Amino acid sequence: MASAQAIYTNEAVMTTIVESQASSAELFLGAVGGGAEVVASIEELRQHLMDRLDESVVILGPSVNLTAAASLAETLRVDRPALSIVLVRQRVDTSVLGDALRSGMREVVEQRDLTGLSLAVRRGHTLYQALTASRGGTDEAAGGRLVTVFSAKGGVGKTTVSTNLAMSLSMLGHRVCLVDLDLGSGDVAISLQLFPVSTIVDALALVGDIGAEELAPLLTKYSDNLWTLLAPNAPELSGSIGRHMVGTILTALKQSFDYVVVDSPPAFDDHVLQAFDHSDLLLLLLTLDIPALKNLKITLETLHLLNFPREKYRIILNRADSKVGLTPGEVEKTLKAKISASIPSSHDVPASVNRGEAIVASQPKHPVSQIFMTIAHEAVDAMPNVTPRVAPTTPAHRSDPEGDKRGLFRRKSRIA
Ligand SMILES: Nc1ncnc2c1ncn2[C@@H]1O[C@H](COP(=O)(O)OP(=O)(O)OP(=O)(O)O)[C@@H](O)[C@H]1O
Ligand SMILES: [Mg+2]
């Protein structure tokens, strides 16, 4: 099974190291892996770059003079905006950091922090992909659509539905980002067996405007068409992500993907309200039990108070065939609202989660999968103006080494 880390290190990363000390250069080469080349000076680098238009990262080692490094960065920022410069210094203090970032370098790393160097190079490479992949003549005005899957009660199937909906949309040929907003105990990573290098919490370290470019390194790839922004492993880390930050992140993702699907926690917290504000469609989940029904009733009343347009939400019944005394007809009467789709119960649903698969991808003909596909089609109908740009396909598995070579943010052209 591949982690996100393994996916990126499989890439032929186009990196050049500028360092005159052979022993340091050796160490850096070891840290960034195969594919990197070493030159001894900035003059050599300039020559070297003329032949390499697809270079994604330049590491300026400690032997490179800071003034010369800053001047190079200022030129490259204009000439090669997709190229990241990573400065390595023996010691990093605020003055070095300030000079470096002002001149347009993307990262500053201490000499002995080889792991930090490797991560910085990987971020630079991801950014390069994001920026260059977007030069395809795209329809920015259309913008992506956002669908939030919500229930104020726990365990009714939010993660199951959001994961399978995101997968279904990606299988229909749309580029999709699945966001785990259940910051306290998000299950998307585990459901798809993803091992994030970065999570939504890393957005806290971003300074200035947060746009698609800044978010790109925080995403974890599942397949060519499906990316995820995952919740942190340690829930206490998520405490300081504010409502505003969530709104900014969702707006940026909408600029970059055809569809953003949001999985939510079982509570009306600030993040959820922010997601509602950015939603073009809300899928409200229900199961046939009184607590779920009571919670949905309260949710509908709250949406009414918030003036949330009625045409923007749908009620989805999960485990619809459970024989528990309540019927779908009674539920509709109580809620004074129609159920839009009913997902049957099946042992195959948790079984697929246990294998780290979305059932819609692993068993597309399964009755549950067919309902998910119908929900996806209806979501597309409810949120039009987004056209598939690649042929419908079964998603490439996340360990596909070819997987990263196309992909991320192909529509985005904010920076490029
Ligand atoms: N249609 C279904 N048939 C059988 N099992 C299901 C079905 N839908 C969901 N489940 C199972 O129910 C459990 C809860 O589902 P899920 O994690 O999607 O709920 P949730 O609303 O996201 O929960 P939480 O509020 O804890 O985040 C999981 O074990 C899931 O596999
Ligand atoms: Mg969940």
GROMACS .gro file of C-alpha atoms in nm, residues 22-278:
model
  257
   22ALA     CA    1   3.116   1.824  -0.198
   23SER     CA    2   3.030   1.678   0.142
   24SER     CA    3   2.725   1.904   0.186
   25ALA     CA    4   2.612   1.842  -0.171
   26GLU     CA    5   2.630   1.466  -0.104
   27LEU     CA    6   2.409   1.500   0.201
   28PHE     CA    7   2.150   1.706   0.015
   29LEU     CA    8   2.151   1.462  -0.276
   30GLY     CA    9   2.081   1.181  -0.031
   31ALA     CA   10   1.793   1.377   0.120
   32VAL     CA   11   1.616   1.465  -0.204
   33GLY     CA   12   1.669   1.135  -0.379
   34GLY     CA   13   1.742   1.040  -0.738
   35GLY     CA   14   1.700   1.279  -1.024
   36ALA     CA   15   1.874   1.575  -0.858
   37GLU     CA   16   2.184   1.733  -1.008
   38VAL     CA   17   2.459   1.939  -0.845
   39VAL     CA   18   2.627   2.256  -0.974
   40ALA     CA   19   2.894   2.454  -0.791
   41SER     CA   20   2.782   2.815  -0.836
   42ILE     CA   21   2.497   3.046  -0.930
   43GLU     CA   22   2.670   3.122  -1.260
   44GLU     CA   23   2.669   2.750  -1.344
   45LEU     CA   24   2.308   2.729  -1.236
   46ARG     CA   25   2.200   3.003  -1.476
   47GLN     CA   26   2.360   2.811  -1.763
   48HIS     CA   27   2.213   2.485  -1.642
   49LEU     CA   28   1.860   2.624  -1.619
   50MET     CA   29   1.868   2.746  -1.980
   51ASP     CA   30   1.853   2.383  -2.092
   52ARG     CA   31   1.599   2.275  -1.832
   53LEU     CA   32   1.267   2.444  -1.870
   54ASP     CA   33   1.094   2.181  -1.656
   55GLU     CA   34   1.308   2.231  -1.348
   56SER     CA   35   1.081   2.245  -1.043
   57VAL     CA   36   1.313   2.309  -0.746
   58VAL     CA   37   1.652   2.474  -0.691
   59ILE     CA   38   1.830   2.423  -0.361
   60LEU     CA   39   2.078   2.696  -0.275
   61GLY     CA   40   2.328   2.545  -0.031
   62PRO     CA   41   2.508   2.720   0.256
   63SER     CA   42   2.810   2.802   0.040
   64VAL     CA   43   2.596   3.031  -0.179
   65ASN     CA   44   2.623   3.398  -0.080
   66LEU     CA   45   2.290   3.531   0.050
   67THR     CA   46   2.291   3.850  -0.158
   68ALA     CA   47   2.359   3.656  -0.477
   69ALA     CA   48   2.089   3.405  -0.378
   70ALA     CA   49   1.833   3.682  -0.321
   71SER     CA   50   1.915   3.846  -0.652
   72LEU     CA   51   1.873   3.514  -0.835
   73ALA     CA   52   1.540   3.455  -0.660
   74GLU     CA   53   1.413   3.797  -0.764
   75THR     CA   54   1.487   3.719  -1.129
   76LEU     CA   55   1.347   3.369  -1.124
   77ARG     CA   56   1.030   3.480  -0.948
   78VAL     CA   57   0.942   3.665  -1.269
   79ASP     CA   58   1.105   3.441  -1.532
   80ARG     CA   59   1.017   3.102  -1.384
   81PRO     CA   60   0.731   3.152  -1.137
   82ALA     CA   61   0.663   2.779  -1.107
   83LEU     CA   62   1.020   2.708  -0.992
   84SER     CA   63   1.067   2.696  -0.614
   85ILE     CA   64   1.389   2.809  -0.452
   86VAL     CA   65   1.481   2.644  -0.125
   87LEU     CA   66   1.755   2.818   0.071
   88VAL     CA   67   1.971   2.610   0.305
   89ARG     CA   68   2.159   2.795   0.580
   90GLN     CA   69   2.366   2.677   0.871
   91ARG     CA   70   2.137   2.871   1.102
   92VAL     CA   71   1.800   3.023   1.022
   93ASP     CA   72   1.709   3.343   1.203
   94THR     CA   73   1.433   3.593   1.136
   95SER     CA   74   1.660   3.822   0.938
   96VAL     CA   75   1.763   3.544   0.693
   97LEU     CA   76   1.405   3.427   0.673
   98GLY     CA   77   1.278   3.779   0.600
   99ASP     CA   78   1.538   3.846   0.328
  100ALA     CA   79   1.474   3.510   0.166
  101LEU     CA   80   1.097   3.530   0.157
  102ARG     CA   81   1.099   3.894   0.041
  103SER     CA   82   1.316   3.802  -0.257
  104GLY     CA   83   1.073   3.528  -0.359
  105MET     CA   84   1.237   3.215  -0.219
  106ARG     CA   85   0.974   2.966  -0.112
  107GLU     CA   86   1.142   2.791   0.182
  108VAL     CA   87   1.438   2.827   0.416
  109VAL     CA   88   1.574   2.515   0.583
  110GLU     CA   89   1.852   2.458   0.835
  111GLN     CA   90   2.149   2.262   0.701
  112ARG     CA   91   2.109   1.970   0.939
  113ASP     CA   92   1.733   1.940   0.882
  114LEU     CA   93   1.750   1.693   0.595
  115THR     CA   94   1.391   1.576   0.647
  116GLY     CA   95   1.277   1.937   0.628
  117LEU     CA   96   1.475   1.974   0.305
  118SER     CA   97   1.316   1.665   0.156
  119LEU     CA   98   0.966   1.790   0.245
  120ALA     CA   99   1.042   2.137   0.107
  121VAL     CA  100   1.153   1.984  -0.224
  122ARG     CA  101   0.840   1.773  -0.237
  123ARG     CA  102   0.621   2.078  -0.176
  124GLY     CA  103   0.808   2.264  -0.449
  125HIS     CA  104   0.751   1.980  -0.689
  126THR     CA  105   0.379   1.962  -0.609
  127LEU     CA  106   0.351   2.334  -0.659
  128TYR     CA  107   0.527   2.310  -0.993
  129GLN     CA  108   0.280   2.045  -1.105
  130ALA     CA  109  -0.010   2.254  -0.986
  131LEU     CA  110   0.105   2.566  -1.166
  132THR     CA  111   0.213   2.409  -1.492
  133ALA     CA  112  -0.078   2.166  -1.516
  134SER     CA  113  -0.319   2.457  -1.512
  135ARG     CA  114  -0.208   2.609  -1.841
  136GLY     CA  115  -0.477   2.439  -2.041
  137GLY     CA  116  -0.711   2.722  -2.134
  138THR     CA  117  -0.978   2.676  -1.876
  139ASP     CA  118  -1.313   2.817  -1.787
  140GLU     CA  119  -1.245   2.997  -1.463
  141ALA     CA  120  -1.567   3.189  -1.463
  142ALA     CA  121  -1.764   2.870  -1.415
  143GLY     CA  122  -1.609   2.791  -1.075
  144GLY     CA  123  -1.648   2.460  -0.899
  145ARG     CA  124  -1.951   2.347  -0.702
  146LEU     CA  125  -1.953   2.250  -0.338
  147VAL     CA  126  -2.169   1.985  -0.178
  148THR     CA  127  -2.177   1.929   0.198
  149VAL     CA  128  -2.292   1.602   0.349
  150PHE     CA  129  -2.436   1.661   0.693
  151SER     CA  130  -2.628   1.510   0.980
  152ALA     CA  131  -2.633   1.646   1.334
  153LYS     CA  132  -2.639   1.288   1.459
  154GLY     CA  133  -2.327   1.070   1.456
  155GLY     CA  134  -2.288   0.742   1.274
  156VAL     CA  135  -2.563   0.785   1.014
  157GLY     CA  136  -2.330   0.753   0.717
  158LYS     CA  137  -2.185   1.100   0.640
  159THR     CA  138  -1.836   0.969   0.571
  160THR     CA  139  -1.971   0.675   0.372
  161VAL     CA  140  -2.185   0.902   0.156
  162SER     CA  141  -1.930   1.181   0.111
  163THR     CA  142  -1.653   0.939   0.021
  164ASN     CA  143  -1.865   0.747  -0.228
  165LEU     CA  144  -2.013   1.065  -0.373
  166ALA     CA  145  -1.668   1.214  -0.427
  167MET     CA  146  -1.553   0.888  -0.584
  168SER     CA  147  -1.863   0.870  -0.807
  169LEU     CA  148  -1.815   1.226  -0.930
  170SER     CA  149  -1.451   1.151  -1.006
  171MET     CA  150  -1.553   0.838  -1.195
  172LEU     CA  151  -1.789   1.053  -1.404
  173GLY     CA  152  -1.484   1.245  -1.519
  174HIS     CA  153  -1.497   1.542  -1.285
  175ARG     CA  154  -1.200   1.664  -1.084
  176VAL     CA  155  -1.300   1.638  -0.724
  177CYS     CA  156  -1.161   1.738  -0.385
  178LEU     CA  157  -1.301   1.564  -0.079
  179VAL     CA  158  -1.257   1.774   0.236
  180ASP     CA  159  -1.272   1.616   0.580
  181LEU     CA  160  -1.419   1.888   0.800
  182ASP     CA  161  -1.469   1.645   1.085
  183LEU     CA  162  -1.157   1.791   1.239
  184GLY     CA  163  -1.202   1.619   1.575
  185SER     CA  164  -1.229   1.262   1.447
  186GLY     CA  165  -1.219   1.259   1.070
  187ASP     CA  166  -1.245   0.920   0.904
  188VAL     CA  167  -1.185   1.000   0.538
  189ALA     CA  168  -0.814   0.914   0.552
  190ILE     CA  169  -0.881   0.578   0.712
  191SER     CA  170  -1.175   0.503   0.482
  192LEU     CA  171  -0.957   0.547   0.174
  193GLN     CA  172  -0.636   0.426   0.340
  194LEU     CA  173  -0.455   0.750   0.279
  195PHE     CA  174  -0.151   0.856   0.478
  196PRO     CA  175  -0.131   1.232   0.457
  197VAL     CA  176   0.196   1.419   0.471
  198SER     CA  177  -0.005   1.738   0.531
  199THR     CA  178  -0.355   1.805   0.658
  200ILE     CA  179  -0.594   2.097   0.683
  201VAL     CA  180  -0.412   2.201   1.002
  202ASP     CA  181  -0.107   2.294   0.797
  203ALA     CA  182  -0.311   2.579   0.653
  204LEU     CA  183  -0.245   2.753   0.985
  205ALA     CA  184   0.120   2.792   0.888
  206LEU     CA  185   0.033   2.967   0.563
  207VAL     CA  186   0.076   3.339   0.566
  208GLY     CA  187  -0.084   3.602   0.346
  209ASP     CA  188  -0.350   3.517   0.092
  210ILE     CA  189  -0.448   3.152   0.085
  211GLY     CA  190  -0.529   3.050  -0.268
  212ALA     CA  191  -0.513   2.737  -0.475
  213GLU     CA  192  -0.135   2.766  -0.502
  214GLU     CA  193  -0.086   2.766  -0.126
  215LEU     CA  194  -0.328   2.481  -0.068
  216ALA     CA  195  -0.185   2.249  -0.332
  217PRO     CA  196   0.087   2.102  -0.107
  218LEU     CA  197  -0.166   2.024   0.166
  219LEU     CA  198  -0.371   1.790  -0.052
  220THR     CA  199  -0.336   1.414  -0.057
  221LYS     CA  200  -0.399   1.242  -0.385
  222TYR     CA  201  -0.620   0.937  -0.420
  223SER     CA  202  -0.642   0.914  -0.798
  224ASP     CA  203  -0.597   1.139  -1.100
  225ASN     CA  204  -0.939   1.292  -1.049
  226LEU     CA  205  -0.979   1.263  -0.675
  227TRP     CA  206  -0.783   1.464  -0.419
  228THR     CA  207  -0.844   1.503  -0.050
  229LEU     CA  208  -0.785   1.764   0.217
  230LEU     CA  209  -0.767   1.553   0.529
  231ALA     CA  210  -0.831   1.610   0.897
  232PRO     CA  211  -0.538   1.593   1.141
  233ASN     CA  212  -0.451   1.272   1.323
  234ALA     CA  213  -0.428   1.463   1.648
  235PRO     CA  214  -0.765   1.637   1.694
  236GLU     CA  215  -0.627   1.886   1.945
  237LEU     CA  216  -0.427   2.039   1.659
  238SER     CA  217  -0.741   2.153   1.484
  239GLY     CA  218  -0.862   2.383   1.763
  240SER     CA  219  -0.723   2.698   1.614
  241ILE     CA  220  -0.866   2.663   1.266
  242GLY     CA  221  -1.118   2.941   1.259
  243ARG     CA  222  -1.443   2.980   1.071
  244HIS     CA  223  -1.287   3.235   0.839
  245MET     CA  224  -0.999   3.002   0.752
  246VAL     CA  225  -1.243   2.726   0.654
  247GLY     CA  226  -1.429   2.968   0.428
  248THR     CA  227  -1.105   3.076   0.262
  249ILE     CA  228  -0.999   2.717   0.205
  250LEU     CA  229  -1.332   2.615   0.055
  251THR     CA  230  -1.339   2.918  -0.174
  252ALA     CA  231  -0.989   2.838  -0.300
  253LEU     CA  232  -1.077   2.474  -0.360
  254LYS     CA  233  -1.388   2.573  -0.555
  255GLN     CA  234  -1.164   2.772  -0.788
  256SER     CA  235  -0.956   2.464  -0.853
  257PHE     CA  236  -1.187   2.165  -0.873
  258ASP     CA  237  -1.507   2.085  -1.057
  259TYR     CA  238  -1.660   1.958  -0.734
  260VAL     CA  239  -1.568   1.994  -0.370
  261VAL     CA  240  -1.737   1.740  -0.142
  262VAL     CA  241  -1.733   1.816   0.230
  263ASP     CA  242  -1.764   1.549   0.499
  264SER     CA  243  -1.875   1.702   0.827
  265PRO     CA  244  -1.878   1.637   1.201
  266PRO     CA  245  -2.206   1.544   1.371
  267ALA     CA  246  -2.265   1.895   1.506
  268PHE     CA  247  -2.366   2.241   1.396
  269ASP     CA  248  -2.027   2.394   1.468
  270ASP     CA  249  -1.873   2.705   1.314
  271HIS     CA  250  -1.695   2.506   1.047
  272VAL     CA  251  -2.013   2.338   0.936
  273LEU     CA  252  -2.195   2.671   0.917
  274GLN     CA  253  -1.912   2.805   0.705
  275ALA     CA  254  -1.940   2.502   0.477
  276PHE     CA  255  -2.316   2.563   0.449
  277ASP     CA  256  -2.247   2.922   0.343
  278HIS     CA  257  -2.030   2.795   0.057
   0.00000   0.00000   0.00000
